[in-house]
Coordinates of C-alpha atoms and ligand atoms in Angstrom, one line a residue:
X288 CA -5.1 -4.5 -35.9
X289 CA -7.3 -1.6 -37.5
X290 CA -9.4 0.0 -34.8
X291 CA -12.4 -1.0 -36.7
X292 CA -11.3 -4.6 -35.4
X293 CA -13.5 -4.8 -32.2
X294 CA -13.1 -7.0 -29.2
X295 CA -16.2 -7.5 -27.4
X296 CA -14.4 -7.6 -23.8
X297 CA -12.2 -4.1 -24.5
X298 CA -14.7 -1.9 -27.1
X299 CA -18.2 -2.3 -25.0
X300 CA -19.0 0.8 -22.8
X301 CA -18.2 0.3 -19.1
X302 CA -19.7 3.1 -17.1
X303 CA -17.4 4.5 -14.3
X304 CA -19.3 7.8 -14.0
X305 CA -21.4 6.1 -10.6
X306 CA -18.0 4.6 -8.9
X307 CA -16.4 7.9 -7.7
X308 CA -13.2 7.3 -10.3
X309 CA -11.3 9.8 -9.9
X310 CA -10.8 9.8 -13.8
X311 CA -14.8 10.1 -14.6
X312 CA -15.7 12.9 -12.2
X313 CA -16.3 15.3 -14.9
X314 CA -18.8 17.1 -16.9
X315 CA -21.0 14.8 -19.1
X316 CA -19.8 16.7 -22.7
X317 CA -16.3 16.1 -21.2
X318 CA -13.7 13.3 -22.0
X319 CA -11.6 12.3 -19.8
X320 CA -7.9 11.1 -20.9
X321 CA -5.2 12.2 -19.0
X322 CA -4.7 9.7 -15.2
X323 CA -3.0 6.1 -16.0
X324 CA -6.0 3.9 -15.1
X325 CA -7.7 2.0 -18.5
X326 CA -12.0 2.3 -18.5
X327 CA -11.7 -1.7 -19.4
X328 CA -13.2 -4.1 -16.7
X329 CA -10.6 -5.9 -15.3
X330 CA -9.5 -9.7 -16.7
X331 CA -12.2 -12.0 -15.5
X332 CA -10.6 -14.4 -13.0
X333 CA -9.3 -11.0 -11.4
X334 CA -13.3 -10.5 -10.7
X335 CA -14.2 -13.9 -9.6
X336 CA -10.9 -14.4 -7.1
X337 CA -12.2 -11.0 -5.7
X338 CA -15.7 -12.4 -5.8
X339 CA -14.9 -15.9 -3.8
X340 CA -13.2 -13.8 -1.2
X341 CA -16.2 -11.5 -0.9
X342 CA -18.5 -14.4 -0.7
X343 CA -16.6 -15.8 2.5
X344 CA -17.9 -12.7 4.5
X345 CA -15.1 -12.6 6.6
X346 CA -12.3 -10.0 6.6
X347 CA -10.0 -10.4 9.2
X348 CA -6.1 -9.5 9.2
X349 CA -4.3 -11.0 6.5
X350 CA -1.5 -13.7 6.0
X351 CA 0.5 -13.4 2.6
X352 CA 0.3 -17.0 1.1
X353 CA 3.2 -18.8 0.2
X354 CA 1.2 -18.7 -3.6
X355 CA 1.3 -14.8 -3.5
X356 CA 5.0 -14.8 -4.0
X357 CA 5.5 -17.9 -6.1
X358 CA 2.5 -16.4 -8.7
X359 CA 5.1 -13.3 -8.9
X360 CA 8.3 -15.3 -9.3
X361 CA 6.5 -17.3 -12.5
X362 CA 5.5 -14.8 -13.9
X363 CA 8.5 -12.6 -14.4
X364 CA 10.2 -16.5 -15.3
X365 CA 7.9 -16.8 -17.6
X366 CA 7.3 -13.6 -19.3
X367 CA 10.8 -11.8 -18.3
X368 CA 13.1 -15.2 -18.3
X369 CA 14.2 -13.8 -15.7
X370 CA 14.8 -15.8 -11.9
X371 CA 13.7 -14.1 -8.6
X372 CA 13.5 -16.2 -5.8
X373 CA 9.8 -16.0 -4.1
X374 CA 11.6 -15.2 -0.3
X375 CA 12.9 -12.1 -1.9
X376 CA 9.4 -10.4 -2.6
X377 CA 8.0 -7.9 -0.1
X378 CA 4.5 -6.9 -0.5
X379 CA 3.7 -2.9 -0.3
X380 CA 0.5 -0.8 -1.0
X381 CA 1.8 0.8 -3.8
X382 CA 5.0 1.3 -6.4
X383 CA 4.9 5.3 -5.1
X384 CA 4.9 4.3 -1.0
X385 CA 7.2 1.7 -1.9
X386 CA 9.5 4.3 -3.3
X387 CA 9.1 7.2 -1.1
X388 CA 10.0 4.5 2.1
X389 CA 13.1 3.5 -0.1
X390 CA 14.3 7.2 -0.7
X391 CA 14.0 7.3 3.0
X392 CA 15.9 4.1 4.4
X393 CA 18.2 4.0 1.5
X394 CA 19.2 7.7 2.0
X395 CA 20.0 10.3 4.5
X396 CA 18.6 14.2 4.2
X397 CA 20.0 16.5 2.0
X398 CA 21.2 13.7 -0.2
X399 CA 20.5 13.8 -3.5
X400 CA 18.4 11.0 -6.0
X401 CA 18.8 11.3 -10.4
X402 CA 15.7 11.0 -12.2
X403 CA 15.7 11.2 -15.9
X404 CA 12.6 13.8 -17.3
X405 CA 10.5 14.1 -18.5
X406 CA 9.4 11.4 -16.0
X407 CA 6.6 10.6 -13.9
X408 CA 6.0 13.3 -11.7
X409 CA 5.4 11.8 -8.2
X410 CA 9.2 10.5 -8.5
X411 CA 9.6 14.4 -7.3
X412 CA 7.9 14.0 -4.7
X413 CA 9.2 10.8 -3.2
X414 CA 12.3 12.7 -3.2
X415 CA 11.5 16.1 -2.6
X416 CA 9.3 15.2 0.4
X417 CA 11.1 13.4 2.6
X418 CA 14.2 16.2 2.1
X419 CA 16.4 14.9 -0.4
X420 CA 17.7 16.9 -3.5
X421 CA 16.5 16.0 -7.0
X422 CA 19.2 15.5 -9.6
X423 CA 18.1 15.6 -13.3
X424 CA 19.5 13.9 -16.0
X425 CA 17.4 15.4 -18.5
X426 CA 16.3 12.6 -21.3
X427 CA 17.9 14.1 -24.8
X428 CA 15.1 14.5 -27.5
X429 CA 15.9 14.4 -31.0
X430 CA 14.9 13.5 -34.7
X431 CA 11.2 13.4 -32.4
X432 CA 12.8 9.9 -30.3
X433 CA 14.1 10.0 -26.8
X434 CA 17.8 8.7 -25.6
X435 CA 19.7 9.0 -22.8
X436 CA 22.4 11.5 -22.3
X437 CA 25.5 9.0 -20.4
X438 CA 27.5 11.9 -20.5
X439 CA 25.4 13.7 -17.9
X440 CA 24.4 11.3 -16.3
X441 CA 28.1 10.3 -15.4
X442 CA 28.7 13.6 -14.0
X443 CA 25.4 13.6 -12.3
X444 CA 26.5 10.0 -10.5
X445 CA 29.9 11.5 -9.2
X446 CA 28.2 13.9 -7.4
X447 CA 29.5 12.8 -3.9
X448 CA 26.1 13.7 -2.7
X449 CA 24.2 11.1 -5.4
X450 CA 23.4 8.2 -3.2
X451 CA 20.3 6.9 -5.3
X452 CA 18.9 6.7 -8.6
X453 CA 15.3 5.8 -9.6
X454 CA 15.0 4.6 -13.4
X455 CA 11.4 4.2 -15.2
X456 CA 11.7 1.3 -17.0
X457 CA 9.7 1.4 -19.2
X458 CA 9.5 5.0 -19.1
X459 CA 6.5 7.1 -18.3
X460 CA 5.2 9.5 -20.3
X461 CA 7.3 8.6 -23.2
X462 CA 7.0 5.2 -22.9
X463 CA 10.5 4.3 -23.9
X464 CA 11.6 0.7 -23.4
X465 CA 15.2 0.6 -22.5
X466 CA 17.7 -1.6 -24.5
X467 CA 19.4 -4.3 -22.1
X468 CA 22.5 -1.9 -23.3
X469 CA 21.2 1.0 -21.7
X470 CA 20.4 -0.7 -18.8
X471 CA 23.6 -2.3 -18.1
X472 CA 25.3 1.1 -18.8
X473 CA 23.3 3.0 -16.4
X474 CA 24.2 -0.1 -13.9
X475 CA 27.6 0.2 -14.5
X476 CA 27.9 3.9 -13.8
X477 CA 25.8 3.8 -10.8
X478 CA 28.3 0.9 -9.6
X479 CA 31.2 3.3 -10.2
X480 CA 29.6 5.5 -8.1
X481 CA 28.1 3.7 -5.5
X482 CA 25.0 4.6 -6.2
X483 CA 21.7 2.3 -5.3
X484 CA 19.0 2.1 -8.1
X485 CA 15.2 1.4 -7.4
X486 CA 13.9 0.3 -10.8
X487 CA 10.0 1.2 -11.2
X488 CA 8.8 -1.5 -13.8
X489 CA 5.0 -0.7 -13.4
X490 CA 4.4 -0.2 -16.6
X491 CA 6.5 -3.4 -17.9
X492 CA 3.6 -5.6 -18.8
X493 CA 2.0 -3.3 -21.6
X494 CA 4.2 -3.6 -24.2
X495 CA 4.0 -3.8 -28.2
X496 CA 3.1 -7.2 -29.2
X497 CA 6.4 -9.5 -30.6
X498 CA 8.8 -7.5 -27.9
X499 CA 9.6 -8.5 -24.8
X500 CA 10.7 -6.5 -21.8
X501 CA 14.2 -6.5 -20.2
X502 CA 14.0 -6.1 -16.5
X503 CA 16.7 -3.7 -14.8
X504 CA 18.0 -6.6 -12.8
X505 CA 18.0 -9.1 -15.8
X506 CA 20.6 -6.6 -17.3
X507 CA 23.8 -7.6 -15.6
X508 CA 25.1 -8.9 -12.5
X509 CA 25.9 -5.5 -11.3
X510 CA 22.6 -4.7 -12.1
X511 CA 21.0 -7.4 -9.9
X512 CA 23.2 -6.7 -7.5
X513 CA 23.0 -2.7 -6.6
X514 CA 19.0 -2.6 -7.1
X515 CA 15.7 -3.2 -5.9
X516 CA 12.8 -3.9 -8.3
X517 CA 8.9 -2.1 -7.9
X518 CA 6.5 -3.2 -10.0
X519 CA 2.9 -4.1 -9.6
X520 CA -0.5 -5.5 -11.2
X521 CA -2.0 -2.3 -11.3
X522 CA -1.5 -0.9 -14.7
X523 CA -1.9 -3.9 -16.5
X524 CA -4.5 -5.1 -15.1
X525 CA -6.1 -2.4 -14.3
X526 CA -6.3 -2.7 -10.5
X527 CA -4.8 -0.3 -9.6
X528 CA -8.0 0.9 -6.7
X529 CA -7.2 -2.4 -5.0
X530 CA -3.8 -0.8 -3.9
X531 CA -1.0 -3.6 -4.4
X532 CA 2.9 -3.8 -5.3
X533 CA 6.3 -5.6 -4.6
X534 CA 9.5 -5.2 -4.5
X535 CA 12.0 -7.6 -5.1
X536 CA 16.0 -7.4 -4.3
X537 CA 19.0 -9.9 -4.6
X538 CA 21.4 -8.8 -2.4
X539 CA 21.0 -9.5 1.6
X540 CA 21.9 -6.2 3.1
X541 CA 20.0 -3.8 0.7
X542 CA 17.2 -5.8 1.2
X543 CA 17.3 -5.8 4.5
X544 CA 16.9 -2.2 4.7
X545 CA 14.7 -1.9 2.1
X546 CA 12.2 -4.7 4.0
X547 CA 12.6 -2.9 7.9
X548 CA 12.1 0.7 5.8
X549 CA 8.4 0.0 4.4
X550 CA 7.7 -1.7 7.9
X551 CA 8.8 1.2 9.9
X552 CA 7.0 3.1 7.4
X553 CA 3.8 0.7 7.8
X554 CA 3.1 0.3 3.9
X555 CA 3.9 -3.4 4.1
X556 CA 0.6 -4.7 5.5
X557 CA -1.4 -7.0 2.9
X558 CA -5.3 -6.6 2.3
X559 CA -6.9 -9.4 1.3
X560 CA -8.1 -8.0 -2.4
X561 CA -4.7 -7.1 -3.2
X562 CA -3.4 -10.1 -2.8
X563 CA -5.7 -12.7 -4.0
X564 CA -6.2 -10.3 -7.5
X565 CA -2.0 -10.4 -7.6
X566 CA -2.7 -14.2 -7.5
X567 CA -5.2 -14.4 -10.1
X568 CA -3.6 -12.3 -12.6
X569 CA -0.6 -13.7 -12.6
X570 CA -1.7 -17.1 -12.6
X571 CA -4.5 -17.2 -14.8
X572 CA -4.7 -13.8 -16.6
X573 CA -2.0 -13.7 -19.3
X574 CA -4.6 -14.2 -22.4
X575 CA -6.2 -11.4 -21.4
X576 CA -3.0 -9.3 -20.9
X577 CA -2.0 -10.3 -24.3
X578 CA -5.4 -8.9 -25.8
X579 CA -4.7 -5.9 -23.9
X580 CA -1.5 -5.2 -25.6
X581 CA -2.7 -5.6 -29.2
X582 CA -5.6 -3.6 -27.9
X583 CA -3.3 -0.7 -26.8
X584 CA -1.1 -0.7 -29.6
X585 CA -4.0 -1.0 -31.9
X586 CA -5.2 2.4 -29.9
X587 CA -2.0 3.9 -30.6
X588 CA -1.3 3.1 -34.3
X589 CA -4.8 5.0 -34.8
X590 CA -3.7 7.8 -32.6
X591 CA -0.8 8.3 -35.0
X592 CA -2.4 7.8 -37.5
X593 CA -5.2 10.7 -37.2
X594 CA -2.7 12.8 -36.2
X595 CA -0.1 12.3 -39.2
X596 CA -3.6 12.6 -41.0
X597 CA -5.2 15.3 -39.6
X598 CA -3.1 17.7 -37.7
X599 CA 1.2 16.1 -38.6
X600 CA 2.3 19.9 -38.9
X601 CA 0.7 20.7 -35.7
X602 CA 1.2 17.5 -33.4
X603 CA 3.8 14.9 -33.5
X604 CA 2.9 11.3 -31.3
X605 CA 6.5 10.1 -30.4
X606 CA 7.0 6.6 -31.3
X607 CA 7.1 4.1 -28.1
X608 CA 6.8 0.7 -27.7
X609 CA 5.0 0.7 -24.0
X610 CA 2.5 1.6 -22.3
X611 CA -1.5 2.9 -23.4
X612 CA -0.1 6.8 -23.1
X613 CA 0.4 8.7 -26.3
X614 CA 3.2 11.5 -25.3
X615 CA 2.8 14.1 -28.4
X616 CA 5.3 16.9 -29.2
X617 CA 3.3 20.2 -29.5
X618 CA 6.3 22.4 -30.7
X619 CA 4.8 22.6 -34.1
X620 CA 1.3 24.0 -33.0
X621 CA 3.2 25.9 -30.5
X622 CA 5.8 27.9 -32.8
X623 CA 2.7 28.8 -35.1
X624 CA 0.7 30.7 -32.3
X625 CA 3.9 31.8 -30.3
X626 CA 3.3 29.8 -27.0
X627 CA 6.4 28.9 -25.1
X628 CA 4.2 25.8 -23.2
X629 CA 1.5 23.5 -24.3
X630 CA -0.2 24.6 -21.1
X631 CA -2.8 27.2 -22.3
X632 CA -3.6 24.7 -24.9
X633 CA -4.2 21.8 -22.6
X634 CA -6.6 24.0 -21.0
X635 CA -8.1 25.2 -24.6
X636 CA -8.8 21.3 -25.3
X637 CA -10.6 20.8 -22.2
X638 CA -12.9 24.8 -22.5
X639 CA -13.7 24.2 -26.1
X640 CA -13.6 20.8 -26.7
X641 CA -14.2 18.8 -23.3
X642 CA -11.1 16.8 -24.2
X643 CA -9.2 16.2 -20.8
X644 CA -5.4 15.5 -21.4
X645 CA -2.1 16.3 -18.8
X646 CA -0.1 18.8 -19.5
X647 CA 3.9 17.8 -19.8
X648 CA 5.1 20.3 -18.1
X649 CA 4.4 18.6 -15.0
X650 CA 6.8 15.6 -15.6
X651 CA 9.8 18.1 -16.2
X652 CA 11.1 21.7 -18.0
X653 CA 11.8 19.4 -20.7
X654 CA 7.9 18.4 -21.1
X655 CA 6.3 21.7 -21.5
X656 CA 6.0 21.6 -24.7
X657 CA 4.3 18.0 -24.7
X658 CA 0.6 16.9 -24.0
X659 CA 0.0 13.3 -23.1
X660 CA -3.3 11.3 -23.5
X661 CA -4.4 8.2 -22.0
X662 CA -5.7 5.5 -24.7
X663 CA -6.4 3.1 -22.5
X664 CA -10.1 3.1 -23.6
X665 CA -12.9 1.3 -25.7
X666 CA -12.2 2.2 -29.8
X667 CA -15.6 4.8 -30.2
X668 CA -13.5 6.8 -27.0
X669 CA -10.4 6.6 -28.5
X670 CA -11.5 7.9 -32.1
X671 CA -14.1 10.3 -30.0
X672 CA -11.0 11.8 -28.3
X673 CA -8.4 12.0 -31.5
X674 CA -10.8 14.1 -33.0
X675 CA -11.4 16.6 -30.4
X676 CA -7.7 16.6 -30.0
X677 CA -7.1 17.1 -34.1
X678 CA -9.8 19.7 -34.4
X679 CA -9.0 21.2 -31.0
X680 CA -5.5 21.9 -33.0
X681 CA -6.5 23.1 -36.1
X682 CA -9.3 25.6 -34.5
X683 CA -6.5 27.4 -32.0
X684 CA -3.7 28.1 -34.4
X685 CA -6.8 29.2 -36.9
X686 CA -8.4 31.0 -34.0
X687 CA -5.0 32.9 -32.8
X688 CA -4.6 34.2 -36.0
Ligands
PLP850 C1 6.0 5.1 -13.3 C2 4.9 5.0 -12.3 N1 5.2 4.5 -11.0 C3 4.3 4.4 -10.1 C4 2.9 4.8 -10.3 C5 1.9 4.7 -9.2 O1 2.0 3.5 -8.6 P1 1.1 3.1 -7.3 O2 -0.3 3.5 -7.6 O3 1.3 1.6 -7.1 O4 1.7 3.9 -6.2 C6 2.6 5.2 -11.6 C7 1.2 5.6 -11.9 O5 0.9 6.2 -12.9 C8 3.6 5.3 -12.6 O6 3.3 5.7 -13.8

């Protein structure tokens, strides 16, 4: 799909200057493309579930309905193949308090969690936090594609101290998908070791159109056995305000502690909008997810596209099959002017040209050199924002000459 190719219900402009986003709460010549939420109004049925329950008027403490769970177990049947049984899904307000309450029933102090960067930042915190010890299995990056380095992360794992690992599947910022190879492998050296995995799959529902994901657990029965599964409607569909997540775990006694942990910890009670938009997304949104993704990739082809165009000695947009997040490889731009980090020129973008991006170096040393921009936007925003960021590039390496 060309982004001339316009879809009423994803290109029209949806004003979230007047809602406090967090996103919009900028200057009006500035563009903001940097936190994972998409400016698109949510899939329909999302809004009249939500509706229906407003209209009741009442909003008293909440039961999870039996639906809830059974919504969650068809969808990852039907889009994943993959069975979970609906009495092993706990409800939690979020993928990140559903992980930080893991890292703290599922370890003790001091011990130590492997996280592959660049990654998604707050994984750091989870960990750092609550007094564990980070352990980084840094992603290898070459021929501009990311892999993973088995070889560390085997010595990382046999670190008697290595009681958890949390994998980002698929992986934010790069957007990687994981092979079912990959997965497996990292399940089998984590079983080695003994070491629990908490697979984040937040992002599994934005995918290239014609693939398919592979969930962690769906990788092997070592897999399914030595993990629990987070995942949530919230980047998909764009709910992510409404505060709602899972978890899902075969095996009894892991998931034993995983369910008293986000009890104790109080992030396991339900509120109504979170669970009656989990119910209508996944049981009557799936059209609309499907637009999405040929929406995002049709985002990202153009994103590529100006860049190889406009700017491919400066900026290179690593390929990925996931996710509305273009990751892009500075190193060129940064060689010409002599900058170790792409963080002065993050900042550039946003003082000369308004365009609002994050800066890699958050997700990891190995992400300095990276910028990543969200294109989870209508197409006028998207091509709006490519060319900020192509002539945003061109200016600084003209201007620091
Ligand atoms: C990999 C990953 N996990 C978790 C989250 C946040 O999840 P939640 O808002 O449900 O805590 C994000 C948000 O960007 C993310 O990218």
């Amino acid at each position: 799909m060309d982004i001339t190719e316009r879809i009423p219900q994803f290109d029209e402009p949806v004003d979230r200057t007047a809602i406090s986003s967090m996103k919009w709460n900028v200057a009006d010549s500035e563009l903001p493309m940097w936190v994972a939420d998409m400016d698109f109004q949510t899939a329909p049925c999302i809004t009249e579930a939500l509706k229906k329950r407003v209209a009741n008027g009442t909003f008293g403490y909440t039961d999870i309905p039996d639906e809830w769970s059974t919504a969650i177990a068809n969808w990852w049947k039907t889009r994943y193949g993959m069975d979970v049984d609906p009495t092993h899904i706990t409800f939690t307000t979020g993928v990140i308090p559903a992980i930080s309450s893991l890292v703290r029933s599922l370890t003790n102090v001091a011990e130590k969690v492997v996280i592959q960067p660049p990654v998604y930042n707050i994984f750091t915190n989870s960990i750092v936090n609550n007094g564990r010890r980070v352990l980084n299995n840094p992603l290898i990056y070459s021929n501009g594609e990311y892999s993973i380095d088995f070889d560390d992360l085997e010595n990382k794992l046999s670190d008697p101290l290595a009681r958890l690992m949390i994998v980002c599947n698929p992986h934010n910022p790069s957007g990687n998908v994981w092979s079912r190879d990959d997965l497996a492998r990292i399940g089998e050296l984590c079983a080695k070791y003994d070491v629990t995995v908490i697979s984040d799959e937040i992002h599994c529902d934005v995918i290239r159109p014609g693939l398919t994901h592979t969930p962690f657990a769906a990788a092997s029965e070592t897999n399914r056995r030595i993990s629990v599964t987070c995942s949530s409607p919230s980047k998909a569909f764009n709910v992510a305000g409404l505060q709602s997540a899972y978890f899902f775990c075969d095996d009894a006694g892991l998931r034993a502690r995983a369910v008293r942990g986000v009890n104790t910890d109080e992030v396991a009670e339900p509120n109504d909008f979170a669970v009656f938009s989990t119910i209508a997304a996944y049981e009557h949104s799936a059209d609309w997810l499907d637009q999405l993704c040929q929406v995002a990739q049709r985002n990202k082809d153009y994103a590529n596209r100006v860049i190889g165009e406009r700017c491919a000695e400066l900026l290179h947009m690593v390929p990925s099959d996931s996710t509305y997040l273009a990751w892009i490889d500075c190193s060129g731009l940064l060689d010409r002017v002599g900058d170790a980090t792409a963080e002065r020129f993050c900042d550039y973008l946003r003082e000369h040209t308004g365009l609002i991006l994050s800066y890699g170096g958050i997700y990891g040393e190995n992400g300095v050199r990276f910028l990543r921009m969200n294109l989870g936007t209508r197409a006028d925003l998207v091509i709006d924002g490519l060319n900020r960021l192509a002539t945003g590039a061109n200016d600084y390496v003209r201007n620091d000459r």
